[in-house]
Short mmCIF file of C-alpha atoms and ligand atoms in Angstrom, two decimals:
data_model
loop_
_atom_site.label_atom_id
_atom_site.label_comp_id
_atom_site.label_asym_id
_atom_site.label_seq_id
_atom_site.Cartn_x
_atom_site.Cartn_y
_atom_site.Cartn_z
CA MET A 1 -15.81 -9.14 -17.79
CA ALA A 2 -15.26 -7.44 -14.45
CA ILE A 3 -12.90 -7.34 -11.51
CA LEU A 4 -13.72 -6.53 -7.88
CA VAL A 5 -11.17 -4.30 -6.17
CA THR A 6 -11.36 -3.67 -2.42
CA GLY A 7 -9.81 -0.57 -0.82
CA GLY A 8 -9.71 1.17 -4.19
CA ALA A 9 -10.15 4.65 -2.69
CA GLY A 10 -6.91 4.39 -0.69
CA PHE A 11 -3.40 5.28 -1.78
CA ILE A 12 -2.35 2.20 -3.77
CA GLY A 13 -5.86 1.05 -4.63
CA SER A 14 -6.80 4.35 -6.30
CA ASN A 15 -3.56 4.40 -8.29
CA PHE A 16 -4.37 0.84 -9.37
CA VAL A 17 -7.92 1.75 -10.46
CA LEU A 18 -6.69 4.75 -12.47
CA ASP A 19 -3.90 2.75 -14.11
CA TRP A 20 -6.26 -0.12 -14.90
CA LEU A 21 -8.80 2.12 -16.62
CA ALA A 22 -6.01 3.84 -18.55
CA GLN A 23 -5.22 0.48 -20.17
CA SER A 24 -8.43 -1.53 -20.21
CA ASP A 25 -12.18 -1.20 -20.63
CA GLU A 26 -12.90 -4.03 -18.23
CA LEU A 27 -15.36 -3.00 -15.50
CA ILE A 28 -14.00 -2.33 -12.01
CA VAL A 29 -16.30 -2.70 -9.03
CA ASN A 30 -14.59 -0.79 -6.21
CA LEU A 31 -15.64 -1.71 -2.64
CA ASP A 32 -14.24 0.67 -0.04
CA LYS A 33 -15.37 1.54 3.49
CA LEU A 34 -14.04 5.10 3.16
CA THR A 35 -12.17 5.13 6.47
CA TYR A 36 -10.04 8.22 7.16
CA ALA A 37 -7.60 6.81 4.55
CA GLY A 38 -10.15 6.34 1.77
CA ASN A 39 -10.73 9.39 -0.37
CA LEU A 40 -13.03 9.74 -3.36
CA ASP A 41 -11.00 12.79 -4.48
CA ASN A 42 -8.38 10.23 -5.57
CA LEU A 43 -10.89 8.98 -8.14
CA ALA A 44 -12.12 12.39 -9.30
CA GLY A 45 -12.90 12.22 -13.00
CA LEU A 46 -14.37 8.71 -12.81
CA GLU A 47 -17.83 9.86 -11.63
CA ALA A 48 -19.28 9.59 -15.13
CA ASP A 49 -17.14 6.65 -16.23
CA ALA A 50 -19.38 3.59 -16.74
CA ARG A 51 -16.32 1.31 -16.38
CA HIS A 52 -16.04 2.13 -12.64
CA ILE A 53 -18.70 1.32 -10.04
CA PHE A 54 -17.93 2.63 -6.57
CA VAL A 55 -19.62 0.96 -3.59
CA LYS A 56 -19.16 2.29 -0.06
CA GLY A 57 -18.98 -0.71 2.24
CA ASP A 58 -16.97 -3.09 4.37
CA ILE A 59 -15.17 -6.24 3.17
CA GLY A 60 -16.48 -7.77 6.41
CA ASP A 61 -20.10 -7.23 5.33
CA ARG A 62 -20.94 -10.74 4.21
CA LYS A 63 -24.26 -9.92 2.55
CA LEU A 64 -22.89 -6.97 0.62
CA VAL A 65 -19.88 -8.93 -0.64
CA ALA A 66 -22.12 -11.84 -1.70
CA LYS A 67 -24.45 -9.44 -3.52
CA LEU A 68 -21.61 -7.72 -5.40
CA LEU A 69 -20.11 -11.05 -6.43
CA SER A 70 -23.39 -12.44 -7.74
CA GLU A 71 -24.41 -9.19 -9.46
CA HIS A 72 -21.12 -8.52 -11.26
CA ASN A 73 -19.68 -12.01 -11.65
CA PRO A 74 -16.02 -10.85 -11.42
CA ARG A 75 -13.22 -12.95 -12.87
CA ALA A 76 -10.89 -11.71 -10.10
CA VAL A 77 -10.88 -10.08 -6.67
CA ILE A 78 -7.92 -7.87 -5.75
CA ASN A 79 -7.76 -7.15 -2.04
CA PHE A 80 -6.14 -3.83 -1.10
CA ALA A 81 -8.50 -3.07 1.80
CA ALA A 82 -6.65 -2.81 5.10
CA GLU A 83 -5.65 -0.61 7.96
CA SER A 84 -2.15 0.30 6.82
CA HIS A 85 -0.35 2.66 9.22
CA VAL A 86 2.12 1.13 11.71
CA ASP A 87 1.95 4.04 14.19
CA ARG A 88 -1.85 3.85 14.32
CA SER A 89 -1.59 0.09 14.94
CA ILE A 90 0.59 0.83 17.98
CA HIS A 91 -1.95 3.33 19.38
CA GLY A 92 -4.98 1.12 18.59
CA PRO A 93 -4.43 -2.45 17.36
CA ALA A 94 -8.10 -3.55 17.55
CA GLU A 95 -9.11 -1.95 14.25
CA PHE A 96 -6.20 -3.73 12.54
CA ILE A 97 -7.23 -7.13 13.84
CA GLN A 98 -10.83 -6.44 12.82
CA THR A 99 -10.18 -5.38 9.22
CA ASN A 100 -6.93 -7.11 8.34
CA VAL A 101 -7.76 -10.46 9.96
CA VAL A 102 -11.46 -10.89 10.74
CA SER A 103 -12.91 -9.01 7.75
CA THR A 104 -10.35 -10.51 5.36
CA PHE A 105 -11.48 -13.91 6.61
CA THR A 106 -15.12 -12.97 5.89
CA LEU A 107 -14.16 -11.79 2.41
CA LEU A 108 -12.36 -15.07 1.76
CA GLU A 109 -15.37 -17.06 2.92
CA GLU A 110 -17.73 -15.23 0.58
CA VAL A 111 -15.29 -15.49 -2.31
CA ARG A 112 -14.91 -19.23 -1.68
CA THR A 113 -18.70 -19.74 -1.81
CA TYR A 114 -18.94 -17.67 -5.01
CA TRP A 115 -16.01 -19.48 -6.64
CA ALA A 116 -17.30 -22.95 -5.71
CA ASN A 117 -20.53 -22.25 -7.62
CA LEU A 118 -18.92 -20.97 -10.82
CA ALA A 119 -19.05 -22.96 -14.04
CA GLU A 120 -15.89 -25.04 -14.56
CA SER A 121 -14.23 -22.70 -17.09
CA GLU A 122 -14.91 -19.61 -14.95
CA LYS A 123 -13.68 -21.48 -11.90
CA THR A 124 -10.37 -22.24 -13.60
CA ALA A 125 -9.90 -18.66 -14.75
CA PHE A 126 -10.81 -17.03 -11.39
CA ARG A 127 -8.13 -15.35 -9.20
CA PHE A 128 -8.05 -13.92 -5.66
CA LEU A 129 -5.03 -11.62 -5.40
CA HIS A 130 -4.08 -10.50 -1.91
CA VAL A 131 -1.92 -7.37 -1.64
CA SER A 132 0.49 -7.66 1.28
CA THR A 133 3.67 -6.17 2.66
CA ASP A 134 7.36 -6.89 3.21
CA GLU A 135 6.84 -6.07 6.92
CA VAL A 136 5.62 -9.64 7.54
CA TYR A 137 9.26 -10.79 7.27
CA GLY A 138 10.37 -8.66 10.24
CA SER A 139 13.58 -6.66 10.44
CA LEU A 140 16.96 -7.27 8.76
CA GLU A 141 20.44 -6.72 10.16
CA LYS A 142 22.70 -4.43 8.12
CA ASP A 143 24.48 -7.19 6.17
CA GLU A 144 21.67 -9.76 5.87
CA PRO A 145 20.42 -10.57 2.36
CA ALA A 146 17.17 -9.01 1.21
CA PHE A 147 13.84 -10.76 1.98
CA ARG A 148 13.03 -13.69 -0.30
CA GLU A 149 9.69 -15.44 -0.60
CA GLU A 150 10.88 -18.38 1.50
CA ASN A 151 12.00 -16.19 4.45
CA GLN A 152 10.32 -17.00 7.75
CA TYR A 153 7.50 -14.67 8.83
CA ARG A 154 8.58 -12.60 11.89
CA PRO A 155 6.14 -9.68 12.13
CA ASN A 156 6.96 -7.13 14.84
CA SER A 157 4.10 -4.61 14.94
CA PRO A 158 0.34 -5.10 15.36
CA TYR A 159 0.03 -3.96 11.73
CA SER A 160 2.52 -6.47 10.33
CA ALA A 161 1.19 -9.27 12.57
CA SER A 162 -2.33 -8.63 11.27
CA LYS A 163 -1.08 -8.67 7.66
CA ALA A 164 0.87 -11.87 8.34
CA ALA A 165 -2.30 -13.46 9.72
CA SER A 166 -4.22 -12.48 6.57
CA ASP A 167 -1.45 -13.90 4.36
CA HIS A 168 -1.71 -17.21 6.24
CA LEU A 169 -5.48 -17.29 5.78
CA VAL A 170 -5.11 -16.66 2.04
CA ARG A 171 -2.49 -19.41 1.80
CA CYS A 172 -4.65 -21.93 3.64
CA TYR A 173 -7.70 -21.19 1.44
CA HIS A 174 -5.60 -22.38 -1.48
CA HIS A 175 -4.11 -25.38 0.29
CA THR A 176 -7.34 -26.57 1.90
CA TYR A 177 -10.10 -25.46 -0.47
CA GLY A 178 -8.20 -25.02 -3.74
CA LEU A 179 -9.15 -21.32 -4.03
CA PRO A 180 -6.93 -19.89 -6.81
CA VAL A 181 -4.99 -17.31 -4.80
CA LEU A 182 -1.94 -15.15 -5.41
CA THR A 183 -0.13 -13.00 -2.82
CA THR A 184 2.21 -10.07 -3.38
CA ASN A 185 4.51 -8.76 -0.63
CA CYS A 186 5.68 -5.28 -1.53
CA SER A 187 8.13 -2.82 -0.01
CA ASN A 188 7.37 0.84 0.88
CA ASN A 189 5.39 2.68 -1.79
CA TYR A 190 5.40 6.41 -2.50
CA GLY A 191 3.77 8.64 -5.10
CA PRO A 192 0.51 10.52 -5.80
CA PHE A 193 -2.42 10.27 -3.32
CA HIS A 194 -0.19 9.08 -0.44
CA PHE A 195 -1.94 10.04 2.80
CA PRO A 196 0.20 12.55 4.74
CA GLU A 197 0.52 10.44 7.90
CA LYS A 198 3.31 8.48 6.15
CA LEU A 199 6.94 9.69 6.10
CA ILE A 200 7.28 11.06 2.55
CA PRO A 201 4.03 13.03 2.15
CA LEU A 202 4.17 14.15 5.80
CA CYS A 203 7.63 15.66 5.29
CA ILE A 204 6.72 17.32 1.97
CA LEU A 205 3.68 18.99 3.52
CA ASN A 206 5.40 19.91 6.79
CA ALA A 207 8.29 21.40 4.82
CA LEU A 208 5.94 23.61 2.81
CA SER A 209 4.16 24.74 6.01
CA LEU A 210 7.55 25.51 7.63
CA LYS A 211 6.87 22.88 10.33
CA PRO A 212 9.41 20.41 11.80
CA LEU A 213 10.26 17.30 9.75
CA PRO A 214 10.03 14.56 12.42
CA ILE A 215 12.71 11.87 12.20
CA TYR A 216 12.19 8.94 14.56
CA GLY A 217 15.29 7.93 16.61
CA ASP A 218 18.56 8.33 14.72
CA GLY A 219 16.97 8.30 11.23
CA GLN A 220 19.20 5.42 10.13
CA GLN A 221 16.34 2.93 9.70
CA ILE A 222 16.29 1.63 6.14
CA ARG A 223 13.26 1.22 3.89
CA ASP A 224 13.20 -0.06 0.29
CA TRP A 225 11.17 2.41 -1.81
CA LEU A 226 9.02 1.66 -4.86
CA TYR A 227 7.05 4.17 -6.94
CA VAL A 228 3.36 3.26 -6.55
CA ARG A 229 2.66 2.86 -10.28
CA ASP A 230 5.43 0.24 -10.46
CA HIS A 231 3.66 -1.65 -7.68
CA CYS A 232 0.44 -1.46 -9.74
CA SER A 233 2.16 -2.87 -12.83
CA ALA A 234 3.57 -5.73 -10.72
CA ILE A 235 0.09 -6.58 -9.44
CA ARG A 236 -1.29 -6.64 -12.99
CA ARG A 237 1.56 -8.90 -14.08
CA VAL A 238 1.03 -11.33 -11.17
CA LEU A 239 -2.71 -11.36 -11.85
CA ASP A 240 -2.07 -12.25 -15.50
CA ALA A 241 0.71 -14.78 -15.13
CA GLY A 242 1.38 -15.64 -11.47
CA LYS A 243 1.44 -19.32 -10.46
CA LEU A 244 -1.52 -20.29 -8.29
CA GLY A 245 -0.86 -20.41 -4.57
CA GLU A 246 2.48 -18.61 -4.91
CA THR A 247 3.73 -15.41 -3.33
CA TYR A 248 5.75 -12.75 -5.15
CA ASN A 249 7.99 -10.14 -3.54
CA VAL A 250 7.74 -6.70 -5.16
CA GLY A 251 10.42 -4.04 -4.77
CA GLY A 252 12.64 -1.63 -6.64
CA TRP A 253 16.10 -2.27 -5.11
CA ASN A 254 16.05 1.21 -3.54
CA GLU A 255 17.24 0.89 0.03
CA LYS A 256 17.52 4.30 1.72
CA ALA A 257 17.98 5.50 5.29
CA ASN A 258 15.06 7.68 6.43
CA LEU A 259 17.31 10.68 7.06
CA ASP A 260 18.66 10.46 3.48
CA VAL A 261 15.11 10.27 2.08
CA VAL A 262 14.13 13.42 3.96
CA ARG A 263 17.34 15.23 2.93
CA THR A 264 16.59 14.31 -0.71
CA LEU A 265 13.05 15.73 -0.37
CA CYS A 266 14.49 18.95 1.07
CA ALA A 267 17.01 19.29 -1.77
CA ILE A 268 14.28 18.86 -4.43
CA LEU A 269 12.03 21.38 -2.67
CA ASP A 270 14.95 23.84 -2.33
CA GLU A 271 15.28 23.66 -6.11
CA LEU A 272 11.59 23.63 -7.15
CA TYR A 273 10.01 25.82 -4.45
CA PRO A 274 12.75 27.67 -2.50
CA ARG A 275 11.95 29.08 0.94
CA ALA A 276 11.33 32.83 0.93
CA ASP A 277 14.14 33.37 3.48
CA GLY A 278 16.66 31.52 1.27
CA GLN A 279 17.32 28.83 3.92
CA SER A 280 17.19 25.12 3.11
CA TYR A 281 14.16 23.07 4.14
CA ALA A 282 16.73 20.74 5.75
CA THR A 283 17.00 23.22 8.66
CA GLN A 284 13.49 22.02 9.66
CA ILE A 285 14.68 18.42 10.31
CA ALA A 286 13.93 17.49 13.94
CA PHE A 287 14.83 14.22 15.71
CA VAL A 288 11.90 12.95 17.78
CA LYS A 289 11.14 9.95 20.02
CA ASP A 290 11.51 6.63 18.20
CA ARG A 291 8.60 4.37 17.20
CA PRO A 292 8.23 1.52 19.75
CA GLY A 293 9.60 -1.75 18.28
CA HIS A 294 10.80 0.15 15.20
CA ASP A 295 12.07 -2.28 12.52
CA ARG A 296 15.62 -1.34 11.56
CA ARG A 297 15.82 -2.44 7.94
CA TYR A 298 13.59 -3.79 5.17
CA ALA A 299 14.92 -4.88 1.78
CA ILE A 300 13.11 -6.84 -0.91
CA ASP A 301 14.64 -9.35 -3.29
CA ALA A 302 12.29 -9.07 -6.28
CA GLY A 303 14.32 -11.60 -8.30
CA LYS A 304 11.51 -14.17 -8.57
CA LEU A 305 9.05 -11.68 -10.08
CA GLU A 306 11.73 -10.42 -12.49
CA ARG A 307 12.94 -13.89 -13.55
CA GLU A 308 9.66 -15.76 -13.72
CA LEU A 309 7.25 -13.05 -14.86
CA GLY A 310 9.61 -10.57 -16.54
CA TRP A 311 8.49 -7.60 -14.39
CA LYS A 312 10.76 -4.60 -13.88
CA PRO A 313 10.09 -1.21 -12.27
CA VAL A 314 10.13 1.81 -14.58
CA GLU A 315 11.12 4.48 -12.04
CA THR A 316 14.37 4.83 -10.14
CA PHE A 317 14.14 6.43 -6.71
CA GLU A 318 15.54 9.65 -8.18
CA THR A 319 12.91 9.94 -10.96
CA GLY A 320 10.03 8.75 -8.77
CA ILE A 321 10.72 11.04 -5.83
CA ARG A 322 11.01 14.10 -8.09
CA LYS A 323 7.66 13.25 -9.75
CA THR A 324 6.13 12.83 -6.29
CA VAL A 325 7.31 16.20 -4.98
CA GLN A 326 6.06 17.84 -8.18
CA TRP A 327 2.68 16.11 -7.78
CA TYR A 328 2.22 17.49 -4.24
CA LEU A 329 3.23 20.97 -5.37
CA GLU A 330 0.66 20.82 -8.17
CA HIS A 331 -2.22 19.34 -6.11
CA GLN A 332 -2.71 21.78 -3.26
CA ASP A 333 -6.51 21.33 -3.41
CA TRP A 334 -6.18 17.60 -2.75
CA VAL A 335 -3.84 18.40 0.15
CA GLN A 336 -6.27 20.93 1.67
CA ASN A 337 -9.07 18.36 1.55
CA VAL A 338 -7.18 15.54 3.26
CA THR A 339 -5.62 17.64 6.00
CA SER A 340 -8.99 17.96 7.72
CA GLY A 341 -9.97 18.02 11.39
CA ALA A 342 -9.53 14.27 11.84
CA TYR A 343 -6.04 14.49 10.37
CA GLN A 344 -5.08 17.35 12.70
CA HIS A 345 -6.32 15.26 15.63
CA TRP A 346 -3.98 12.40 14.60
CA VAL A 347 -0.99 14.74 14.26
CA GLY A 348 -1.65 16.12 17.76
CA LYS A 349 -1.89 12.60 19.22
CA GLN A 350 1.26 11.28 17.50
CA TYR A 351 3.62 14.27 17.66
CA GLY A 352 2.19 16.39 20.50
CA SER A 353 2.48 20.12 20.08
P1 NAD B 401 -4.47 3.00 2.62
O1 NAD B 401 -4.59 3.04 4.10
O2 NAD B 401 -4.07 4.23 1.89
O3 NAD B 401 -5.87 2.53 1.96
C1 NAD B 401 -6.63 1.48 2.50
C2 NAD B 401 -8.02 1.58 1.87
O4 NAD B 401 -8.80 0.48 2.38
C3 NAD B 401 -8.77 2.86 2.24
O5 NAD B 401 -9.40 3.39 1.10
C4 NAD B 401 -9.82 2.40 3.25
O6 NAD B 401 -11.00 3.19 3.24
C5 NAD B 401 -10.07 0.98 2.79
N1 NAD B 401 -10.57 0.11 3.87
C6 NAD B 401 -10.08 -0.01 5.12
N2 NAD B 401 -10.80 -0.92 5.81
C7 NAD B 401 -11.75 -1.39 4.97
C8 NAD B 401 -12.77 -2.37 5.09
N3 NAD B 401 -12.97 -3.03 6.23
N4 NAD B 401 -13.57 -2.61 4.02
C9 NAD B 401 -13.40 -1.93 2.84
N5 NAD B 401 -12.43 -0.99 2.69
C10 NAD B 401 -11.61 -0.74 3.73
O7 NAD B 401 -3.48 1.80 2.30
P2 NAD B 401 -2.45 1.62 1.10
O8 NAD B 401 -1.16 2.21 1.48
O9 NAD B 401 -3.11 2.00 -0.15
O10 NAD B 401 -2.27 0.03 1.15
C11 NAD B 401 -3.14 -0.84 0.40
C12 NAD B 401 -2.72 -2.27 0.68
O11 NAD B 401 -1.37 -2.46 0.29
C13 NAD B 401 -2.80 -2.67 2.15
O12 NAD B 401 -3.26 -3.98 2.23
C14 NAD B 401 -1.37 -2.56 2.64
O13 NAD B 401 -1.13 -3.48 3.69
C15 NAD B 401 -0.61 -2.96 1.39
N6 NAD B 401 0.75 -2.40 1.24
C16 NAD B 401 0.97 -1.06 1.40
C17 NAD B 401 2.26 -0.56 1.18
C18 NAD B 401 2.57 0.91 1.33
O14 NAD B 401 3.75 1.28 1.29
N7 NAD B 401 1.58 1.78 1.47
C19 NAD B 401 3.30 -1.43 0.83
C20 NAD B 401 3.02 -2.80 0.69
C21 NAD B 401 1.74 -3.27 0.88
O1 DAU B 402 7.14 -1.76 4.02
C1 DAU B 402 5.83 -1.62 3.55
C2 DAU B 402 5.04 -0.79 4.52
O2 DAU B 402 5.47 0.56 4.34
C3 DAU B 402 3.54 -0.89 4.31
O3 DAU B 402 3.13 -2.22 4.57
C4 DAU B 402 2.79 0.07 5.25
O4 DAU B 402 1.40 0.02 4.98
C5 DAU B 402 3.31 1.47 4.98
O5 DAU B 402 2.70 2.37 5.88
C6 DAU B 402 4.83 1.52 5.15
O6 DAU B 402 5.20 1.32 6.54
P1 DAU B 402 6.35 2.16 7.24
O7 DAU B 402 6.14 2.11 8.70
O8 DAU B 402 7.70 1.76 6.74
O9 DAU B 402 6.01 3.63 6.61
P2 DAU B 402 6.03 5.08 7.29
O10 DAU B 402 5.91 6.06 6.17
O11 DAU B 402 5.09 5.20 8.42
O12 DAU B 402 7.51 5.19 7.86
C7 DAU B 402 8.63 5.05 7.01
C8 DAU B 402 9.87 5.16 7.90
O13 DAU B 402 9.98 6.50 8.37
C9 DAU B 402 9.82 4.28 9.12
O14 DAU B 402 11.13 3.80 9.41
C10 DAU B 402 9.35 5.22 10.23
C11 DAU B 402 9.94 6.54 9.81
N1 DAU B 402 9.16 7.75 10.19
C12 DAU B 402 7.83 7.76 9.89
C13 DAU B 402 7.05 8.86 10.22
C14 DAU B 402 5.58 8.88 9.93
C15 DAU B 402 9.79 8.84 10.76
O15 DAU B 402 11.02 8.83 11.00
N2 DAU B 402 9.04 9.93 11.09
C16 DAU B 402 7.69 9.99 10.86
O16 DAU B 402 7.05 11.01 11.21
#
C-alpha cells in the first residue's frame, strides 16, 4: 500500500509526512518541485527510511506523474503542492496560475487516467484529497458568521482566486468523471517548518534579530489560527472517512487580530529569551503599508468535520503558539539555512530597507 503526496517538502506537507510515518508503515511517495518554499531539511532523518521516497519534480509534469502512479500504484493522492503566499501572488500572479490552476489540472488528468484503469475494488477504494484554504470564501464583516462549506466563493487575491479555480476543477472531476475526490478548506496554520515570509515565523525571527515587526495597516485584520499538526490529523480523518465529493472546513476556533498575535509572540519571547537590554520585543512593532486588497477577517466553522467525522483539534492557540516559539528557538540551524540569499531578496522587495 502507498500514498502519493505532492508538495511534501513544504510547511504543511512535511509536517504531514512526518506525522504519517510516526503512525503508519505505509509507503509515502513525495513529489515536490523544491521551489523556494520546499526544503529537504524539513524531512531530515528520513534519508534512510525505506517508507519515504522523495522525487524532485513538478505536478504539471504529465509523464513523471504517470510514471509515479504506475510504478507505485497509490491508493490515494494528497495534493499539497501550490504557491501559497498572498504577498508573492500580488507581486507575481503568473506562477500561481501556472501551479495552482494549470498544473493542478494536469495532475487531475493523470490521476483520472490512472484511476479509470484500476481494478474495480482499487477504484472504489481510491481517493484524491485536495488541500485548500479558507481564503476562497473571501472576507467577513465583524459580525458575520464563520465560513461554512455552503458559503459562496468570493476570492480576493490572485492566490485565493487560483486556489478557488483548483477547487472547482477538483469538484468537476467528481461530478463529471466520478473521480473520488475530497477537499479540505483550512484556516491559517502555524507551527514547525513555517517559512519565515509568513506573519508568525517572520515576527519570531525578526524579533530575535532585533529588527522591526511589520504590521500591515492597523493590525486589526483577523485570522483564525490552527496548529499545523491539527490540520494534518484533520486531513487523515477526512481521507479515512470523508464522504466522496464533499468539502470539509478545518479550523480551531481561534480568531485573533494580527496585532494581538504579534503581542503574544513578544510576551512569550520576553519570558523565554529576554532581550539583553531588558526591553520588551513589543517595542520593535512597526506599522507598515497595508497589503493591497487585504481581507479583513477569516473565520472557519469546523462544525461539519466535528459532527460528521468526530475530529477535534488538540492544541489551543495558547499551547500551540508557545510550542512554536520554542521550536524556532531550538532550531537555529534550520533558520540559518532557510534565510538564504533568495529569502533576503524577497524581504528587500516586500519591505524595502
Ligand atoms: P508551502 O508554500 O510551504 O509549500 C508548498 C510546497 O509545494 C513546497 O514544498 C513547494 O516546493 C511545492 N510545490 C510548489 N509548486 C509545485 C509544483 N508545481 N509541483 C510540485 N511541488 C510544488 O505551502 P503550505 O503552507 O505548506 O501549504 C500547502 C497547501 O495547503 C497549499 O495548497 C496551500 O494552499 C494550503 N493551505 C495552506 C495554509 C497555510 O496556512 N499555510 C492554510 C490552508 C491551506
Ligand atoms: O487562511 C489560510 C491562508 O493563510 C493560506 O491559504 C495561505 O497559504 C497562508 O499563507 C495564510 O495566508 P495569510 O495571508 O493569512 O498569511 P500571512 O502569514 O501572510 O499573513 C497573516 C496576516 O498577517 C495577514 O492579515 C497579513 C498580515 N501580515 C503578514 C505579513 C507577512 C502582516 O501584518 N505583516 C506581515 O509582514
